[in-house]
């Protein structure tokens, strides 16, 4: 049977827990002395270092060490929230399965999140459980029980992570933490737990029917595991031998179920069914060995099944003669589920010590945060009501030219209210301040637009490159398209672009108000003498100084000032009201085990802010009453002033100055908020640009790696065969074949032969001095002749009268020269290039006039007919058409 499969652990980088926690505690728990948690802080840091050092130990103590840190982290996170804006610790974890490459290294993920740390630690606890379970002995009950327990716990953890990982991380995890990966791991672990229980049942020799049911469930579990492990999204993550082993086990346990069910059939004397199931078990075992390959060994199982099959077939043939049914007609084997994923326990380790006991829990911290949020919302609402009412009040008074209209009775001096407004504007910097703020807006806007435009440019450039490569390589360009990958980033960019567009519109409104009231800004920013000189005179209004309407308006303006002063006090009281809700929430948590934050917060806010809210309502009601009286008194006052039109221009100027003052206050506030807005937006856009830059750099690196792989694949691809040449390109006649060595029919010594002269052609029937054509025919007719006479080396004149000794001769192909040059034999080297091989004469064909019977090289004697001396023994025969040996 194959060995268990164990999940590898994730590895992590070392982090500093001490400094971030201490800083957060000092800021959020100022009443708690650092002496109360310094020792716990050091212990917490040590626990993580100890836990990460145990990742390679396949022992229960490693599970205990990692579980102890995990339990403490869960407890500590209830008091110290590990987030980006609270206790910020960048946890980095590497993929458990990926080996990494030379350039990119192993896939990793870095998140400043306590949920990420807990998730990875929980993954490693499950992985360690699988590793400890895999090394337990299969020969003892204790080992099998522990394996079954740990595999079920591991399966439960992987199942829990599969359901929670996406919500816990809030982003795409590394491949080993993908939900499909975790589903496959959970299925594999529970299958191996069922396998452990099967081994114990088989070892205890339980009833065959029971063992068959357990084995059948094993096969079903492994069948489900192989489906999940082969999902397209994760099939390349797991080691190849995993898939082979699981596939083999699935068939093997089906075979075992059939084997044990055959035993149950035998006990019922159903020998035909027993044979049919044993035959099926044998086929399944052979299939398991084929599918499992070297990763599994089912030879003993096959031998046992085959032995049982042969025995029962023999008994059935000789004794029972029971009919053997088809396997498809047999009833299905029932399944017994004895292994299930176990739920994740609240505590992994046996330790009960709680760190940071002096700090309040996160539930209290969250309740306080929610209370503060509700409080701020209430305060902002009430302050907003007051400011809006005051702005409405100022607008109405400015349209009525109050209080300047009732103060300007002399017609020559600047009204007191106008002097006060001018003084306030000048204290704030006057027109120069507005000009400075307005001049900064285009630069700030341009900077933000440039950052955003550059961000979109990088995205567009990367997308164009990816699209071009996709069109070039087609389906081979398999990485995620840029359009899909950057969809959320582009949405963020469009959101920022919309914000900038709205800001540009708001800036336009501000500039229009500025241009409309610029003359009033200039007058109020200038010295009083210049302001007095710019005001038109209007002495006729002096007659209304003691009128009833004027006195009534002065009284109402005093009430208006009182309303404004009261509102300043109310606003300060709204902002400064506080309450210690931490103690109340801690008491509620201790008493009830939970915090009803909504009820407690609403009750406290009602007690503190109900009186202040009532004051705001009273102030608004008072404003409505006073404004109605002001409008009525001003109507009478205006009718009295209509008797003389000499002060109309002066009154219009005073109204313009009052509007300019209110607009100045509004614009200054808007411009300051706009400047802060643009500066804050710049920081956000810089982070956005850096994110895009990192993405583009990562995509560029990925692109270069993919291009490198594709180029290697293209370079290693064999070239396609050339098409068949057309007929007109084919050669008309093939080159003549090289003739073999001459053949002598008899091994007897030949009589002395005289070399033929150049003018006397030899006879075609000469028995010994055969022509080349005759030799060729003889060689063709007698390919197995006893003796083949080699020709003399080309250019050498044989000695006359010496017969060639009769001896067997065999032709050997010349070896490749290795330090010995056959053409330099005897110290001489051939200098002349080889002549083209001569054309042979057909049988009976006479040579042309003046041509020797066999062509000769220039300056050489005619081709000799035979050797007078044998070549050196063992020396290879030189190829024809090449120069012979130099003279001895």
CSV table of N, CA and C in Angstrom, one decimal, residues 377-494:
chain,number,residue,atom,x,y,z
A,377,UNK,N,-20.8,62.2,14.8
A,377,UNK,CA,-21.9,62.4,13.9
A,377,UNK,C,-22.9,63.4,14.5
A,378,UNK,N,-23.3,63.2,15.7
A,378,UNK,CA,-24.2,64.1,16.4
A,378,UNK,C,-23.7,65.5,16.5
A,379,UNK,N,-22.5,65.6,16.9
A,379,UNK,CA,-21.9,67.0,17.1
A,379,UNK,C,-21.8,67.7,15.7
A,380,UNK,N,-21.3,67.0,14.7
A,380,UNK,CA,-21.2,67.6,13.4
A,380,UNK,C,-22.6,68.0,12.8
A,381,UNK,N,-23.6,67.2,13.1
A,381,UNK,CA,-24.9,67.6,12.7
A,381,UNK,C,-25.4,68.9,13.3
A,382,UNK,N,-25.3,68.9,14.6
A,382,UNK,CA,-25.7,70.1,15.3
A,382,UNK,C,-24.9,71.4,15.0
A,383,UNK,N,-23.6,71.2,14.9
A,383,UNK,CA,-22.8,72.3,14.5
A,383,UNK,C,-23.1,72.8,13.1
A,384,UNK,N,-23.4,71.8,12.2
A,384,UNK,CA,-23.8,72.2,10.8
A,384,UNK,C,-25.1,72.9,10.8
A,385,UNK,N,-26.0,72.6,11.6
A,385,UNK,CA,-27.3,73.3,11.7
A,385,UNK,C,-27.1,74.8,12.1
A,386,UNK,N,-26.2,74.9,13.1
A,386,UNK,CA,-25.9,76.3,13.6
A,386,UNK,C,-25.2,77.1,12.5
A,387,UNK,N,-24.2,76.6,11.9
A,387,UNK,CA,-23.5,77.3,10.9
A,387,UNK,C,-24.4,77.7,9.7
A,388,UNK,N,-25.2,76.7,9.3
A,388,UNK,CA,-26.1,77.0,8.1
A,388,UNK,C,-27.1,78.1,8.5
A,389,UNK,N,-27.6,78.1,9.7
A,389,UNK,CA,-28.6,79.1,10.1
A,389,UNK,C,-27.9,80.5,10.2
A,390,UNK,N,-26.6,80.5,10.7
A,390,UNK,CA,-25.9,81.8,10.7
A,390,UNK,C,-25.6,82.3,9.4
A,391,UNK,N,-25.3,81.4,8.4
A,391,UNK,CA,-25.0,81.8,7.1
A,391,UNK,C,-26.3,82.4,6.4
A,392,UNK,N,-27.4,81.8,6.7
A,392,UNK,CA,-28.7,82.3,6.2
A,392,UNK,C,-29.0,83.7,6.8
A,393,UNK,N,-28.7,83.8,8.1
A,393,UNK,CA,-28.9,85.1,8.7
A,393,UNK,C,-28.1,86.2,8.2
A,394,UNK,N,-26.8,85.9,7.9
A,394,UNK,CA,-25.9,86.9,7.3
A,394,UNK,C,-26.3,87.3,5.9
A,395,UNK,N,-26.8,86.3,5.2
A,395,UNK,CA,-27.2,86.6,3.8
A,395,UNK,C,-28.4,87.6,3.8
A,396,UNK,N,-29.4,87.3,4.7
A,396,UNK,CA,-30.6,88.2,4.7
A,396,UNK,C,-30.2,89.6,5.1
A,397,UNK,N,-29.4,89.7,6.2
A,397,UNK,CA,-28.9,91.0,6.6
A,397,UNK,C,-28.1,91.8,5.6
A,398,UNK,N,-27.3,91.0,4.9
A,398,UNK,CA,-26.5,91.7,3.8
A,398,UNK,C,-27.4,92.2,2.7
A,399,UNK,N,-28.5,91.5,2.4
A,399,UNK,CA,-29.4,92.0,1.3
A,399,UNK,C,-30.2,93.2,1.8
A,400,UNK,N,-30.3,93.3,3.1
A,400,UNK,CA,-31.0,94.5,3.6
A,400,UNK,C,-30.1,95.6,4.0
A,401,UNK,N,-28.8,95.4,3.8
A,401,UNK,CA,-27.7,96.4,4.2
A,401,UNK,C,-27.8,96.7,5.6
A,402,UNK,N,-28.0,95.7,6.4
A,402,UNK,CA,-28.0,95.9,7.9
A,402,UNK,C,-26.8,95.2,8.5
A,403,UNK,N,-26.2,95.8,9.5
A,403,UNK,CA,-26.6,97.0,10.2
A,403,UNK,C,-26.1,98.3,9.7
A,404,UNK,N,-25.4,98.3,8.5
A,404,UNK,CA,-24.8,99.5,8.0
A,404,UNK,C,-25.8,100.6,7.7
A,405,UNK,N,-27.0,100.2,7.3
A,405,UNK,CA,-28.0,101.1,6.8
A,405,UNK,C,-28.4,102.0,8.0
A,406,UNK,N,-28.5,101.5,9.2
A,406,UNK,CA,-29.0,102.3,10.4
A,406,UNK,C,-27.8,103.0,11.1
A,407,UNK,N,-26.6,102.5,10.8
A,407,UNK,CA,-25.4,103.2,11.3
A,407,UNK,C,-25.0,104.4,10.5
A,408,UNK,N,-25.3,104.4,9.2
A,408,UNK,CA,-24.8,105.4,8.3
A,408,UNK,C,-25.8,106.6,8.3
A,409,UNK,N,-26.0,107.3,9.4
A,409,UNK,CA,-26.9,108.4,9.5
A,409,UNK,C,-26.3,109.7,9.1
A,410,UNK,N,-24.9,109.8,9.3
A,410,UNK,CA,-24.3,111.1,9.0
A,410,UNK,C,-24.0,111.2,7.5
A,411,UNK,N,-23.9,110.2,6.8
A,411,UNK,CA,-23.7,110.2,5.4
A,411,UNK,C,-22.2,110.5,4.9
A,412,UNK,N,-21.3,110.6,5.9
A,412,UNK,CA,-19.9,110.9,5.5
A,412,UNK,C,-18.9,109.9,6.1
A,413,UNK,N,-19.1,109.5,7.3
A,413,UNK,CA,-18.2,108.6,8.0
A,413,UNK,C,-18.5,107.1,7.6
A,414,UNK,N,-17.5,106.3,7.8
A,414,UNK,CA,-17.7,104.8,7.5
A,414,UNK,C,-18.4,104.3,8.7
A,415,UNK,N,-19.5,103.5,8.4
A,415,UNK,CA,-20.2,102.9,9.5
A,415,UNK,C,-19.3,102.0,10.4
A,416,UNK,N,-19.7,101.9,11.7
A,416,UNK,CA,-18.9,101.1,12.6
A,416,UNK,C,-18.9,99.7,12.2
A,417,UNK,N,-20.0,99.1,11.7
A,417,UNK,CA,-20.0,97.7,11.3
A,417,UNK,C,-19.1,97.4,10.2
A,418,UNK,N,-19.0,98.4,9.2
A,418,UNK,CA,-18.1,98.3,8.1
A,418,UNK,C,-16.7,98.3,8.5
A,419,UNK,N,-16.4,99.2,9.5
A,419,UNK,CA,-15.0,99.3,10.0
A,419,UNK,C,-14.6,98.0,10.7
A,420,UNK,N,-15.5,97.4,11.5
A,420,UNK,CA,-15.2,96.1,12.1
A,420,UNK,C,-15.0,95.0,11.1
A,421,UNK,N,-15.8,95.0,10.0
A,421,UNK,CA,-15.6,94.0,9.0
A,421,UNK,C,-14.2,94.2,8.3
A,422,UNK,N,-13.9,95.4,8.0
A,422,UNK,CA,-12.6,95.7,7.3
A,422,UNK,C,-11.5,95.3,8.2
A,423,UNK,N,-11.6,95.6,9.5
A,423,UNK,CA,-10.5,95.2,10.4
A,423,UNK,C,-10.3,93.7,10.5
A,424,UNK,N,-11.5,92.9,10.5
A,424,UNK,CA,-11.4,91.5,10.5
A,424,UNK,C,-10.7,90.9,9.3
A,425,UNK,N,-11.1,91.5,8.1
A,425,UNK,CA,-10.5,91.0,6.9
A,425,UNK,C,-9.0,91.3,6.8
A,426,UNK,N,-8.6,92.5,7.3
A,426,UNK,CA,-7.2,92.9,7.3
A,426,UNK,C,-6.4,92.0,8.2
A,427,UNK,N,-7.0,91.6,9.4
A,427,UNK,CA,-6.3,90.7,10.3
A,427,UNK,C,-6.1,89.4,9.7
A,428,UNK,N,-6.9,89.0,8.8
A,428,UNK,CA,-6.7,87.7,8.1
A,428,UNK,C,-5.9,87.7,6.9
A,429,UNK,N,-5.3,88.9,6.6
A,429,UNK,CA,-4.4,89.0,5.4
A,429,UNK,C,-5.0,89.7,4.3
A,430,UNK,N,-6.3,90.0,4.3
A,430,UNK,CA,-7.0,90.7,3.2
A,430,UNK,C,-7.0,90.0,1.9
A,431,UNK,N,-7.0,90.8,0.9
A,431,UNK,CA,-7.0,90.3,-0.5
A,431,UNK,C,-5.8,89.5,-0.9
A,432,UNK,N,-4.7,89.8,-0.3
A,432,UNK,CA,-3.4,89.1,-0.5
A,432,UNK,C,-3.5,87.6,-0.2
A,433,UNK,N,-4.2,87.4,0.9
A,433,UNK,CA,-4.4,86.0,1.4
A,433,UNK,C,-5.2,85.2,0.3
A,434,UNK,N,-6.3,85.8,-0.1
A,434,UNK,CA,-7.1,85.1,-1.1
A,434,UNK,C,-6.3,84.9,-2.4
A,435,UNK,N,-5.6,85.9,-2.8
A,435,UNK,CA,-4.8,85.8,-4.1
A,435,UNK,C,-3.8,84.7,-3.9
A,436,UNK,N,-3.2,84.6,-2.8
A,436,UNK,CA,-2.2,83.5,-2.6
A,436,UNK,C,-2.8,82.2,-2.6
A,437,UNK,N,-3.9,82.0,-2.0
A,437,UNK,CA,-4.6,80.7,-1.9
A,437,UNK,C,-5.1,80.3,-3.3
A,438,UNK,N,-5.7,81.3,-4.0
A,438,UNK,CA,-6.2,81.0,-5.4
A,438,UNK,C,-5.0,80.7,-6.3
A,439,UNK,N,-3.9,81.3,-6.2
A,439,UNK,CA,-2.8,81.1,-7.1
A,439,UNK,C,-2.2,79.7,-6.9
A,440,UNK,N,-2.4,79.1,-5.7
A,440,UNK,CA,-1.8,77.8,-5.4
A,440,UNK,C,-2.7,76.7,-6.0
A,441,UNK,N,-4.0,77.0,-6.2
A,441,UNK,CA,-4.9,75.9,-6.7
A,441,UNK,C,-4.5,75.3,-8.1
A,442,UNK,N,-4.1,76.1,-9.1
A,442,UNK,CA,-3.8,75.5,-10.4
A,442,UNK,C,-2.5,74.6,-10.3
A,443,UNK,N,-1.6,75.0,-9.5
A,443,UNK,CA,-0.4,74.2,-9.3
A,443,UNK,C,-0.7,72.8,-8.7
A,444,UNK,N,-1.5,72.9,-7.6
A,444,UNK,CA,-1.9,71.7,-6.9
A,444,UNK,C,-2.8,70.8,-7.8
A,445,UNK,N,-3.7,71.4,-8.5
A,445,UNK,CA,-4.5,70.7,-9.5
A,445,UNK,C,-3.7,70.0,-10.5
A,446,UNK,N,-2.8,70.8,-11.1
A,446,UNK,CA,-1.9,70.3,-12.2
A,446,UNK,C,-1.1,69.1,-11.7
A,447,UNK,N,-0.6,69.2,-10.5
A,447,UNK,CA,0.3,68.1,-9.9
A,447,UNK,C,-0.5,66.8,-9.8
A,448,UNK,N,-1.8,67.0,-9.3
A,448,UNK,CA,-2.6,65.8,-9.2
A,448,UNK,C,-3.0,65.2,-10.5
A,449,UNK,N,-3.3,66.1,-11.5
A,449,UNK,CA,-3.7,65.6,-12.8
A,449,UNK,C,-2.5,64.9,-13.5
A,450,UNK,N,-1.3,65.4,-13.3
A,450,UNK,CA,-0.1,64.8,-13.9
A,450,UNK,C,0.1,63.4,-13.3
A,451,UNK,N,0.0,63.3,-12.0
A,451,UNK,CA,0.1,62.0,-11.3
A,451,UNK,C,-0.9,61.0,-11.8
A,452,UNK,N,-2.1,61.4,-11.9
A,452,UNK,CA,-3.2,60.5,-12.4
A,452,UNK,C,-3.0,60.2,-13.9
A,453,UNK,N,-2.6,61.1,-14.7
A,453,UNK,CA,-2.4,60.9,-16.1
A,453,UNK,C,-1.2,59.9,-16.3
A,454,UNK,N,-0.2,60.1,-15.5
A,454,UNK,CA,1.0,59.2,-15.6
A,454,UNK,C,0.6,57.8,-15.2
A,455,UNK,N,-0.3,57.7,-14.2
A,455,UNK,CA,-0.8,56.3,-13.8
A,455,UNK,C,-1.5,55.7,-14.9
A,456,UNK,N,-2.4,56.4,-15.5
A,456,UNK,CA,-3.2,55.8,-16.6
A,456,UNK,C,-2.3,55.5,-17.8
A,457,UNK,N,-1.3,56.3,-18.0
A,457,UNK,CA,-0.3,56.0,-19.1
A,457,UNK,C,0.4,54.7,-18.9
A,458,UNK,N,0.8,54.5,-17.7
A,458,UNK,CA,1.5,53.2,-17.4
A,458,UNK,C,0.6,52.0,-17.6
A,459,UNK,N,-0.7,52.2,-17.2
A,459,UNK,CA,-1.7,51.1,-17.3
A,459,UNK,C,-1.9,50.8,-18.8
A,460,UNK,N,-2.1,51.9,-19.6
A,460,UNK,CA,-2.4,51.8,-21.0
A,460,UNK,C,-1.2,51.2,-21.8
A,461,UNK,N,0.0,51.6,-21.4
A,461,UNK,CA,1.2,51.0,-22.0
A,461,UNK,C,1.3,49.5,-21.7
A,462,UNK,N,1.1,49.1,-20.5
A,462,UNK,CA,1.2,47.7,-20.1
A,462,UNK,C,0.1,46.9,-20.8
A,463,UNK,N,-1.1,47.5,-20.9
A,463,UNK,CA,-2.2,46.8,-21.5
A,463,UNK,C,-2.0,46.6,-23.0
A,464,UNK,N,-1.4,47.6,-23.7
A,464,UNK,CA,-1.1,47.5,-25.1
A,464,UNK,C,-0.1,46.5,-25.4
A,465,UNK,N,1.0,46.4,-24.5
A,465,UNK,CA,2.0,45.4,-24.7
A,465,UNK,C,1.4,44.0,-24.5
A,466,UNK,N,0.6,43.9,-23.5
A,466,UNK,CA,0.0,42.5,-23.2
A,466,UNK,C,-0.9,42.1,-24.4
A,467,UNK,N,-1.7,43.1,-24.9
A,467,UNK,CA,-2.6,42.8,-26.0
A,467,UNK,C,-1.8,42.4,-27.3
A,468,UNK,N,-0.7,43.1,-27.5
A,468,UNK,CA,0.1,42.8,-28.7
A,468,UNK,C,0.7,41.4,-28.6
A,469,UNK,N,1.2,41.0,-27.4
A,469,UNK,CA,1.8,39.7,-27.2
A,469,UNK,C,0.7,38.6,-27.3
A,470,UNK,N,-0.5,39.0,-26.8
A,470,UNK,CA,-1.6,38.0,-26.9
A,470,UNK,C,-2.0,37.7,-28.4
A,471,UNK,N,-2.0,38.8,-29.2
A,471,UNK,CA,-2.3,38.6,-30.6
A,471,UNK,C,-1.1,37.8,-31.3
A,472,UNK,N,0.1,38.0,-30.8
A,472,UNK,CA,1.2,37.4,-31.5
A,472,UNK,C,1.3,35.9,-31.1
A,473,UNK,N,1.1,35.5,-29.9
A,473,UNK,CA,1.3,34.2,-29.4
A,473,UNK,C,-0.1,33.4,-29.3
A,474,UNK,N,-1.2,34.1,-29.3
A,474,UNK,CA,-2.5,33.4,-29.2
A,474,UNK,C,-2.7,32.7,-27.9
A,475,UNK,N,-3.1,31.5,-27.9
A,475,UNK,CA,-3.4,30.8,-26.7
A,475,UNK,C,-2.2,30.5,-25.8
A,476,UNK,N,-1.0,30.5,-26.4
A,476,UNK,CA,0.2,30.2,-25.7
A,476,UNK,C,0.5,31.4,-24.7
A,477,UNK,N,-0.1,32.6,-24.9
A,477,UNK,CA,0.1,33.7,-24.0
A,477,UNK,C,-1.0,33.5,-22.9
A,478,UNK,N,-0.7,32.7,-21.9
A,478,UNK,CA,-1.7,32.2,-21.0
A,478,UNK,C,-1.9,33.1,-19.7
A,479,UNK,N,-1.2,34.1,-19.5
A,479,UNK,CA,-1.3,34.9,-18.3
A,479,UNK,C,-2.6,35.7,-18.3
A,480,UNK,N,-3.0,36.2,-17.1
A,480,UNK,CA,-4.3,36.9,-17.0
A,480,UNK,C,-4.2,38.2,-17.8
A,481,UNK,N,-5.2,38.5,-18.6
A,481,UNK,CA,-5.2,39.7,-19.4
A,481,UNK,C,-5.2,41.0,-18.5
A,482,UNK,N,-4.5,42.0,-19.1
A,482,UNK,CA,-4.4,43.2,-18.3
A,482,UNK,C,-5.7,43.9,-18.0
A,483,UNK,N,-6.6,43.8,-19.0
A,483,UNK,CA,-7.9,44.4,-18.8
A,483,UNK,C,-8.7,43.8,-17.6
A,484,UNK,N,-8.6,42.5,-17.4
A,484,UNK,CA,-9.2,41.9,-16.3
A,484,UNK,C,-8.4,42.1,-15.0
A,485,UNK,N,-7.1,42.1,-15.1
A,485,UNK,CA,-6.3,42.2,-13.9
A,485,UNK,C,-6.4,43.6,-13.3
A,486,UNK,N,-6.5,44.6,-14.2
A,486,UNK,CA,-6.5,46.0,-13.7
A,486,UNK,C,-7.8,46.7,-13.7
A,487,UNK,N,-8.9,45.8,-13.7
A,487,UNK,CA,-10.2,46.4,-13.7
A,487,UNK,C,-10.5,47.2,-12.5
A,488,UNK,N,-10.2,46.7,-11.3
A,488,UNK,CA,-10.5,47.4,-10.1
A,488,UNK,C,-9.6,48.6,-10.0
A,489,UNK,N,-8.4,48.5,-10.4
A,489,UNK,CA,-7.5,49.7,-10.4
A,489,UNK,C,-8.0,50.8,-11.3
A,490,UNK,N,-8.5,50.5,-12.4
A,490,UNK,CA,-9.0,51.5,-13.3
A,490,UNK,C,-10.3,52.1,-12.8
A,491,UNK,N,-11.0,51.4,-12.0
A,491,UNK,CA,-12.2,51.9,-11.4
A,491,UNK,C,-11.8,52.9,-10.3
A,492,UNK,N,-10.8,52.6,-9.6
A,492,UNK,CA,-10.2,53.6,-8.6
A,492,UNK,C,-9.7,54.8,-9.3
A,493,UNK,N,-9.0,54.6,-10.4
A,493,UNK,CA,-8.5,55.8,-11.2
A,493,UNK,C,-9.7,56.7,-11.7
A,494,UNK,N,-10.7,56.0,-12.2
A,494,UNK,CA,-11.9,56.8,-12.7
A,494,UNK,C,-12.5,57.6,-11.5
